[in-house]
Amino acid sequence: MSEAVVAAYPSHWEADVVLRDGGVAHVRPVRPDDAPRIERFHAAQSPESIYFRFFAPMPRISAADMRRFVHVDHVRRVALVATVRDEIVGIGRYEGTWRAGAAAARDRTAEVAFNIADAHRGRGIGSVLLEHLAAAALENGVSRFTADVLPTNQRMLGVFREAGYEVAHHLDDGIIEVGFDIDPTERSIAVMAAREHRAESLSMQALLNARSVVVVGASRDASSFGARMLHAVTQGRFAGPVHVVNREALEVGGAPSYASVDEVPGPVDLALVAVPAASVPEVLGQCIDLGVKGAVIVSSGFAEVGPEGVALQHEVVRIARANGIRVIGPNSFGIINTDPMVSLNASVAPAMPSAGHLALFSQSGGLGVAVLSSAERRGLGLSSFLSAGNRADVSGNDAMQYWLDDPRTSVVGLYLESVGNPRKFSRIARRLARVKPTIVVKSGVSAFGVPPGHEVRESAAPPEAFDAMLRQAGVIRTENLHQLFDVAQIVLHQPLPAGDRVAVVGNSPALSALAADACASWGLTVVGEPLSVRSEADAAEFDAALKQVYDRDDVDAVVASFIPPLQADTDQVQLALQERADGSGRTTVACFIGPRLVGSATGDLAPVPAYPLPEDAVRALASVVRYAQWRRRETGPPVDPAGVDTRAARALVDSVLAGAPAGRDLTRAEVTSLLGAYGVDLWDSREVRDPAAAAAAAAELGYPAVLKAAGLRHRLDTGGIRMNIDDEDELRADVQGMQAELGADDAGMLLVQRQAPRGVSTVLTTTEDPLFGPIVSFGLAGDAIDLLGDVAHRIPPLTTTDVHDLVRGVKAAPRLFGHGGRVAVDVGALEDVVARVSRLAEDLPQVARLRLQPVHVHPGGVAVLDATARVAPPPTRADGVRRALLALP
């Protein structure tokens, strides 16, 4: 990009961001028409703030300075503004200080400066602008920021200190000169994630802990959504004031009604909107002056009905975000908070659910009814509930941020029909699952696609990639809502199992056998033989059998089954099981014909989950065992291989794109340089076109040699590869034979390599997916991949544990460890290559596809024998190096 020409307005830099206090601001590049806004911004600033920014009094901005402020080239001179209600509340800018022609990123430094509105200090706007300026600078090849700051400007010094960069500073002539590299570091990424978590959690608290509510569209028709929501709020005994808006009635449901939102006395935290879709933008506009922080839109008629509805939905979100309002819906079933200090049933549910510690999220409004009724039927009390509907703004990611902090929530269940930002979902879910079991039902695994109303970027990733993402994050994946509650019953009421050793006890040999078989099929270890008592056994006899089981030291979990005979006191049997299980530390599940929850009201004893069939109990138990194993494991540090030169690699791919804006395949020399920047050596080879050149290459590289068609992915039996070539005569003959077999179209370039030591050939690939971002895939070459599809996937950034699991995540992995009498290979060297390639995929979204095949692992190390790559204009990652809400299409 030429520095002499003003670049096109970089619209992809625009973003909506949740601020430190939970409010929302819009960040965008400065425009020439911002001059009046900047004048108003400057006029409202205190003399001290102006002096801190300009180092001199400046009551007014001169025409020349204003022109310079609003006319930038978006490369060497960049300015971003943060706006709320279309007024500027913060300005951040950088100006390059590098010499003309300094193309290398390592030579590019820029001076950065900020100015935050006095009325909006303390909201984290400076930190947001710094993140977004750094992202823009990295895109332009800038590697370092400097700044001059007055020693008394502690706020700005704090912005730099707390950003997570390695900041150097020194005092020179009364000015503190600050400097730092802006490449993301582990600490800067952690700081950004922590700030994002706090902000998004607070934005959800403003909704779920609202202090006042307005119901817009509540009618006298008891069957209407508005009337049902008003009834739910009032019958649920909401702790704060409730206002009603209905332009055709003076009172609704016993509450006085206002003709418009404008007449409602403020402030109001939460608006419940049940008006025709076309009226929603107007209603949101009226909510602004009330100070509304969030809106639950139950109205339909948006993205689910077609292009006009999509445009209307986008308009609603733009209005809301521009004015600091979070939106739940449209097509939302509502939200619920059972905290007695709030008691908010802002939904169309007829009654407030029982209070408890299970938080539920549902995208589908219709399934919200089923979710709540299932939880109530099983006696699983809720802490809160959120139905996102079309999830135009608020999503499951926001809800998880809130539940991570919520002391009333100990288990989270999510019903997902689509995921708009899988990378962010994975990052938040991993943190949440570390402290609170997180259970997910993901529909849409068939070819029927994304539900109407859900806007999701296209993805070429296989369904297995989503499953891998959930496993990587420690999430418990279930197939349906029934199984979600099966698992929830255990993690809500029972301790996590210490291992996979299960004892089976019952009064029916058939049921016990079914339970034991189910344990074996789900990978659990059955301790001893299933212990069975007589079918007509009474409570005392059953309790004696239970004692034998719970007295053992080699039992982590117990599966108890009982078919009540006519003469038995079932209540006493249930009580005996509860007493044995309570405080034992053994996870206990039961199969009792009849009740779903054993002893839920028996004193202070912990309930024992009960299921209609042993298979249901064991399946749920196995899921919890795997979760407990994941939670006990060390996550491992993020991979950080030595000898990585990210800047050199970035310069290479940027140079390729400068010459081929649409992208192209890299040459072998370019692939060698790209991998070399990440410390991966591509096995030495020579390109040849005739027998003489092949002989010379083999003489240099050494025998035994390998000959293969360059750039072709032939199987060994197609004529594309010759192996075990021991001398020059054989090599010359093979060159002639291969050229004849391949034909004129394919015979051009051949490659000669020295043959690698005997070992196992694997395949390692990365792809840049528009939805998931980078995906790393691994498998063993040959039939394992080609016929069986035996491939494991992971989503970067990877930890050392992720790399370990990826390599062992394919069914053919035992071949790497000497299965069947084979010699074990150097798996550590293979994991090092995987780690380096995963870093490359994370750092360089410009690399659309990278394939290392084969990565040949042998007892003495690893040899990357061939690799191909394609560079293309990168998609904007939804979860990148700056905080931002999911952008509107």
JSON list of N, CA and C in Angstrom, two decimals, residues 562-585:
[
{"chain": "A", "resi": 562, "resn": "PHE", "atom": "N", "xyz": [-33.15, -50.59, 41.49]},
{"chain": "A", "resi": 562, "resn": "PHE", "atom": "CA", "xyz": [-34.09, -51.22, 42.41]},
{"chain": "A", "resi": 562, "resn": "PHE", "atom": "C", "xyz": [-35.48, -51.26, 41.77]},
{"chain": "A", "resi": 563, "resn": "ILE", "atom": "N", "xyz": [-36.04, -52.48, 41.71]},
{"chain": "A", "resi": 563, "resn": "ILE", "atom": "CA", "xyz": [-37.42, -52.67, 41.27]},
{"chain": "A", "resi": 563, "resn": "ILE", "atom": "C", "xyz": [-38.25, -52.98, 42.50]},
{"chain": "A", "resi": 564, "resn": "PRO", "atom": "N", "xyz": [-39.11, -52.08, 42.91]},
{"chain": "A", "resi": 564, "resn": "PRO", "atom": "CA", "xyz": [-39.83, -52.28, 44.18]},
{"chain": "A", "resi": 564, "resn": "PRO", "atom": "C", "xyz": [-40.76, -53.49, 44.13]},
{"chain": "A", "resi": 565, "resn": "PRO", "atom": "N", "xyz": [-40.51, -54.48, 45.00]},
{"chain": "A", "resi": 565, "resn": "PRO", "atom": "CA", "xyz": [-41.49, -55.57, 45.14]},
{"chain": "A", "resi": 565, "resn": "PRO", "atom": "C", "xyz": [-42.70, -55.06, 45.91]},
{"chain": "A", "resi": 566, "resn": "LEU", "atom": "N", "xyz": [-43.76, -55.85, 45.89]},
{"chain": "A", "resi": 566, "resn": "LEU", "atom": "CA", "xyz": [-45.02, -55.40, 46.50]},
{"chain": "A", "resi": 566, "resn": "LEU", "atom": "C", "xyz": [-44.87, -55.14, 47.98]},
{"chain": "A", "resi": 567, "resn": "GLN", "atom": "N", "xyz": [-44.05, -55.97, 48.67]},
{"chain": "A", "resi": 567, "resn": "GLN", "atom": "CA", "xyz": [-44.00, -55.86, 50.11]},
{"chain": "A", "resi": 567, "resn": "GLN", "atom": "C", "xyz": [-42.92, -54.91, 50.61]},
{"chain": "A", "resi": 568, "resn": "ALA", "atom": "N", "xyz": [-42.16, -54.33, 49.71]},
{"chain": "A", "resi": 568, "resn": "ALA", "atom": "CA", "xyz": [-41.04, -53.48, 50.15]},
{"chain": "A", "resi": 568, "resn": "ALA", "atom": "C", "xyz": [-41.52, -52.05, 50.40]},
{"chain": "A", "resi": 569, "resn": "ASP", "atom": "N", "xyz": [-40.87, -51.39, 51.35]},
{"chain": "A", "resi": 569, "resn": "ASP", "atom": "CA", "xyz": [-41.11, -49.97, 51.61]},
{"chain": "A", "resi": 569, "resn": "ASP", "atom": "C", "xyz": [-40.12, -49.17, 50.78]},
{"chain": "A", "resi": 570, "resn": "THR", "atom": "N", "xyz": [-40.57, -48.71, 49.60]},
{"chain": "A", "resi": 570, "resn": "THR", "atom": "CA", "xyz": [-39.67, -48.04, 48.66]},
{"chain": "A", "resi": 570, "resn": "THR", "atom": "C", "xyz": [-39.04, -46.80, 49.28]},
{"chain": "A", "resi": 571, "resn": "ASP", "atom": "N", "xyz": [-39.83, -46.07, 50.08]},
{"chain": "A", "resi": 571, "resn": "ASP", "atom": "CA", "xyz": [-39.29, -44.87, 50.70]},
{"chain": "A", "resi": 571, "resn": "ASP", "atom": "C", "xyz": [-38.09, -45.19, 51.57]},
{"chain": "A", "resi": 572, "resn": "GLN", "atom": "N", "xyz": [-38.16, -46.31, 52.29]},
{"chain": "A", "resi": 572, "resn": "GLN", "atom": "CA", "xyz": [-37.05, -46.70, 53.15]},
{"chain": "A", "resi": 572, "resn": "GLN", "atom": "C", "xyz": [-35.82, -47.08, 52.33]},
{"chain": "A", "resi": 573, "resn": "VAL", "atom": "N", "xyz": [-36.03, -47.72, 51.18]},
{"chain": "A", "resi": 573, "resn": "VAL", "atom": "CA", "xyz": [-34.92, -48.08, 50.31]},
{"chain": "A", "resi": 573, "resn": "VAL", "atom": "C", "xyz": [-34.23, -46.80, 49.78]},
{"chain": "A", "resi": 574, "resn": "GLN", "atom": "N", "xyz": [-35.04, -45.85, 49.37]},
{"chain": "A", "resi": 574, "resn": "GLN", "atom": "CA", "xyz": [-34.49, -44.59, 48.89]},
{"chain": "A", "resi": 574, "resn": "GLN", "atom": "C", "xyz": [-33.72, -43.85, 49.98]},
{"chain": "A", "resi": 575, "resn": "LEU", "atom": "N", "xyz": [-34.27, -43.86, 51.18]},
{"chain": "A", "resi": 575, "resn": "LEU", "atom": "CA", "xyz": [-33.60, -43.21, 52.30]},
{"chain": "A", "resi": 575, "resn": "LEU", "atom": "C", "xyz": [-32.27, -43.87, 52.60]},
{"chain": "A", "resi": 576, "resn": "ALA", "atom": "N", "xyz": [-32.24, -45.22, 52.54]},
{"chain": "A", "resi": 576, "resn": "ALA", "atom": "CA", "xyz": [-30.99, -45.95, 52.79]},
{"chain": "A", "resi": 576, "resn": "ALA", "atom": "C", "xyz": [-29.92, -45.56, 51.77]},
{"chain": "A", "resi": 577, "resn": "LEU", "atom": "N", "xyz": [-30.34, -45.45, 50.51]},
{"chain": "A", "resi": 577, "resn": "LEU", "atom": "CA", "xyz": [-29.38, -45.08, 49.47]},
{"chain": "A", "resi": 577, "resn": "LEU", "atom": "C", "xyz": [-28.86, -43.66, 49.69]},
{"chain": "A", "resi": 578, "resn": "GLN", "atom": "N", "xyz": [-29.75, -42.75, 50.03]},
{"chain": "A", "resi": 578, "resn": "GLN", "atom": "CA", "xyz": [-29.33, -41.39, 50.29]},
{"chain": "A", "resi": 578, "resn": "GLN", "atom": "C", "xyz": [-28.34, -41.30, 51.45]},
{"chain": "A", "resi": 579, "resn": "GLU", "atom": "N", "xyz": [-28.64, -42.02, 52.51]},
{"chain": "A", "resi": 579, "resn": "GLU", "atom": "CA", "xyz": [-27.78, -41.96, 53.69]},
{"chain": "A", "resi": 579, "resn": "GLU", "atom": "C", "xyz": [-26.40, -42.52, 53.40]},
{"chain": "A", "resi": 580, "resn": "ARG", "atom": "N", "xyz": [-26.34, -43.60, 52.61]},
{"chain": "A", "resi": 580, "resn": "ARG", "atom": "CA", "xyz": [-25.04, -44.17, 52.26]},
{"chain": "A", "resi": 580, "resn": "ARG", "atom": "C", "xyz": [-24.26, -43.24, 51.32]},
{"chain": "A", "resi": 581, "resn": "ALA", "atom": "N", "xyz": [-24.98, -42.62, 50.38]},
{"chain": "A", "resi": 581, "resn": "ALA", "atom": "CA", "xyz": [-24.31, -41.78, 49.39]},
{"chain": "A", "resi": 581, "resn": "ALA", "atom": "C", "xyz": [-23.86, -40.45, 49.98]},
{"chain": "A", "resi": 582, "resn": "ASP", "atom": "N", "xyz": [-24.67, -39.90, 50.87]},
{"chain": "A", "resi": 582, "resn": "ASP", "atom": "CA", "xyz": [-24.41, -38.57, 51.39]},
{"chain": "A", "resi": 582, "resn": "ASP", "atom": "C", "xyz": [-23.09, -38.52, 52.16]},
{"chain": "A", "resi": 583, "resn": "GLY", "atom": "N", "xyz": [-22.21, -37.65, 51.74]},
{"chain": "A", "resi": 583, "resn": "GLY", "atom": "CA", "xyz": [-20.93, -37.49, 52.43]},
{"chain": "A", "resi": 583, "resn": "GLY", "atom": "C", "xyz": [-19.92, -38.57, 52.12]},
{"chain": "A", "resi": 584, "resn": "SER", "atom": "N", "xyz": [-20.26, -39.53, 51.26]},
{"chain": "A", "resi": 584, "resn": "SER", "atom": "CA", "xyz": [-19.32, -40.63, 50.96]},
{"chain": "A", "resi": 584, "resn": "SER", "atom": "C", "xyz": [-18.23, -40.19, 49.99]},
{"chain": "A", "resi": 585, "resn": "GLY", "atom": "N", "xyz": [-18.48, -39.12, 49.23]},
{"chain": "A", "resi": 585, "resn": "GLY", "atom": "CA", "xyz": [-17.53, -38.71, 48.21]},
{"chain": "A", "resi": 585, "resn": "GLY", "atom": "C", "xyz": [-17.65, -39.51, 46.94]}
]
